[in-house]
Amino acid sequence: MIQAEIADLSKKYGKEVVINDLNLRINKGEVLAVVGPSGCGKTTLLQIIAGLTGAEKGSVVLAGRTLLSVERNISVLPEKRKIAMVFQNYALWPHYNVWQNISYALRVRGVEKSKCEKIVKETMEMVRLEGKQKRYPHELSGGEQQRVALARALVIRPDLLLFDESLSNLDAKMKEKMLREIKKIQQELRLTIVHVTHDQHEAMGMADRIAVMNKGRIEQVGVVEEVYKYPVTQFVAGFIGTANFISGSSDDITESKLWRRAVRAAGNENEIQEKEKLLSVRPEDVIIKREKGEIIGTVAKAIYRGNAIDYEIMAGKRLLYVRTGTRNLYELGAEVSIDMVRAVAIKCN
Amino acid sequence: MKLRKGKERSQGPLFISGPVILIVLGLVLYPLLMLFLFSLGINLHDPNITGAYYLQALSDIKTMVALKNTLYVAGGVTAVAILLGGGLAWLVARTDIPHKRLIEIIVFLTFTIPSYILAVAWIQLLGRNGFINRLLYEKWQFIAEPLDIYSLEGIILVMALHSFPLVFMALVSALKMNDKTLEMAARLAGASRMKALFTVTLPLMLPNILSVGLLVFQQTMACFGVAAVIGLPTSNYVLTTRIYSAMSRLDLPSAASTSMILLLCSGVVFCLYNYSLRSKRYININSQSRKAEPVSLGSWKMPMFIGVFLLLSVTTIIPLGSVVATSFLKSWGLSLRFENMTINNYLTIFGGQTIAFRAFFNSITFAFIAATVTAIIGTIISYLSTRTTIKGRKYLEFVATWPLTVPGTVLAVAAVLAWINAPLRIYGTPWILLITYIVACLPFGVRNINGLLQGMDPLLEDAARVSGASWLRTFKDITLPLITPGIKAGWITAFLLVLREIPISILLYSAGAETIGVLLYSMRSDTGGLETVSAVAVILIVLIVAGNVLIGKFGKPRKEATNDPS
Ligand SMILES: Nc1ncnc2c1ncn2[C@@H]1O[C@H](COP(=O)(O)OP(=O)(O)OP(=O)(O)O)[C@@H](O)[C@H]1O
Ligand SMILES: [Mg+2]
């Protein structure tokens, strides 16, 4: 079931197009991660959804209600949208204590006092903030501030919950933990979440589906595994994980050999024969061996990752990224033969 | 701030921007425009008057002398204030001189004394009949000639003593922020302490010194009270007093053209000052660097402190003491004995039907209204300029802060020209006074609030909107509480400014609407009033100190220097 639908959305700042004919559907009860490089328009997208900024074109529908339709001149005020948002720097109100911060949305809505207290208490337990109601934001640790921001968003049980890089201020361990907690709360309350981040690991940590955004457009949406395994564009392949791009239009001998090998690895050769196509090969799909082979490279760099080793292999005039297990070690300068087991054809951009 | 399209989202206060724009344009821009046109010889109301007043003014040797005097005084004040304030700042910020806090407090106290009152105090001390001359010249015959305060140098002395705290406070905070590791590096490279001071610290401080120097220069040019009380008796004119005397001769053309000359000078210096503020930012790179060892004064520690204390006694404690003492004297000139003491001077002020009482009552009323109006308009302008996308909002802010560069004397002349003709004739009524006070205060309202709004994350307001609060509710719950300190500071600053304002008051008051400034000024020459003036001064100083304590600025370096309006 679709909870929210964003259609043909466009937004300009002056002459600069920030959101470019963007379409996105968000399913009820899912966590959709929106990832993209800095400046691609993620925050702007969330702001349009929340009603904090307008758009030039398009519509936003949430739970069957049209929140924004430029064509029909509809724009629901942000306070009437039943959308909650957790901001990157939390945006806690410094002159309110924790209880006041969290209860604000209820107080503004005129929720009756005893009911309000009950909900706030429940929510504070949920995010494990018990006993902190009297503290002011500056008396809290970063993690606690994060929880207050989360609780503040949760009290109204929003139709849609927006996270804007909300975890990026936490250290890796803490982030991991928060991700798990949020996921648990999300499942408990059956929340629909749009989680914006530029950190793909953070995105993968919580998301059911992932949307890759670039230059104001969504380039690909899908479950995490699918997007990783079958990227449709060069941008997606390069942004989610690491990829070796191999093109068929090079005159270089090694490059042509790599191309022919990759085409075979990709399977359906007929389709890929067009020269403008590009193939993407994940580092773990490149196999290196000491035995002599058709394609030869030398080890240029090796980084030990604990459970894997990342190599950079000089093959002809280019570098190949390769990830192997820790069984076989190759010293710098060693000659290796290169093979590939999997490749996908992508659109270049 | 995220750009928002008006039609898509309620921007709240847009409906209010119309009246505010009108008020700002009408109160600030219109009088200055009238002044400008009039000085060119263009009179909208009376087309018969034409002529190049500038030529008259520029060819008038007296105007030229006044201009020269103005620059001389401003230059002298700047130099003395920098030497005095800078030296003290270095001692406090970088050496182990004892009782730093005490020094800071005394210096700040100096700052709170209105310059006009400082001048009166110094006249008490240095006039022909003053304490010092009585001691040095008459009693001990220490000097051949009695010292003469009634000179340009006298003005320089008083204004420098009034201004050096500004330099001190600016440089202390700059020195404390300055990256001390640079100095240490110089020492490690083999420079002696003094060498490090002159080759590293001083050059690094130069932009700060320059900018506070420009501020002092501009404020001295704009100063009227001191120049009047010290310069007028011996016909030592500066531009402000020259404008004043032209106004009292009802020579509007001369007043207008001289005003334009002063406005131009002051404007140029103020622009330089603003520019220097903007361009020096990169200097203090590393403010978190470790605290450097303070320079040890060794055996000089105590003598140095005693020297500083003596100096501050001369600049602050003695004049202040003299004012306080005089305020309790039955009559000026009596010796300080118990039987000569009285509290009648205070009683007259609070005692009902006297001029002094009326002046206090009027000033406090004006100050209250002006401060409140300023706070409201300032809040709206700041909000429009930082939180909306209305076209021209930055111009609005610029116009509203413009009066900062306009000396009070010039504001008064402009007000006369603007409000003297029907149907806008309010000249001769208390309204013109009130309006001009508001204009003079407006920059402080805007700047104090603007700073806070700019520093306040707009996401805080967005968060409230998303939480379900309407625009108005958001403003009330989130924005207003967070900018209240700025509103409070702006209000108090404006209030105090009106209380001690002199040139606008004396040029625009009408019978019945006398203010403290009028009272102070009218009593300057006849020594008979000196006791009452002193009592008024003491009350003023108490109010100013209290106000600054309320703003929480007492003894702390301030970001925004207040114009001393006297
Ligand atoms: N108020 C504004 N006025 C003008 N341009 C803006 C404004 N806000 C954002 N932009 C521009 O819109 C583009 C998208 O900005 P946005 O904040 O949506 O990026 P983002 O994807 O959230 O980036 P990040 O990951 O760095 O937060 C940027 O190029 C930015 O410069
Ligand atoms: Mg962003």
Short mmCIF file of N, CA and C and ligand atoms in Angstrom, two decimals, chain A residues 42-43 88 164-165 196, ligand 2:
data_model
loop_
_atom_site.label_atom_id
_atom_site.label_comp_id
_atom_site.label_asym_id
_atom_site.label_seq_id
_atom_site.Cartn_x
_atom_site.Cartn_y
_atom_site.Cartn_z
N LYS A 42 18.57 16.66 -1.37
CA LYS A 42 17.88 15.80 -0.40
C LYS A 42 17.11 16.62 0.63
N THR A 43 17.81 17.58 1.23
CA THR A 43 17.14 18.41 2.24
C THR A 43 15.97 19.16 1.63
N GLN A 88 19.06 17.55 11.22
CA GLN A 88 20.45 17.11 11.34
C GLN A 88 21.08 17.54 12.66
N ASP A 164 16.54 13.92 8.46
CA ASP A 164 17.50 14.59 7.58
C ASP A 164 18.90 14.48 8.17
N GLU A 165 19.63 13.51 7.71
CA GLU A 165 21.01 13.30 8.19
C GLU A 165 21.04 13.29 9.71
N VAL A 196 17.02 10.42 5.05
CA VAL A 196 17.96 11.02 4.10
C VAL A 196 19.36 10.99 4.66
MG MG C 2 20.98 18.39 3.52
#
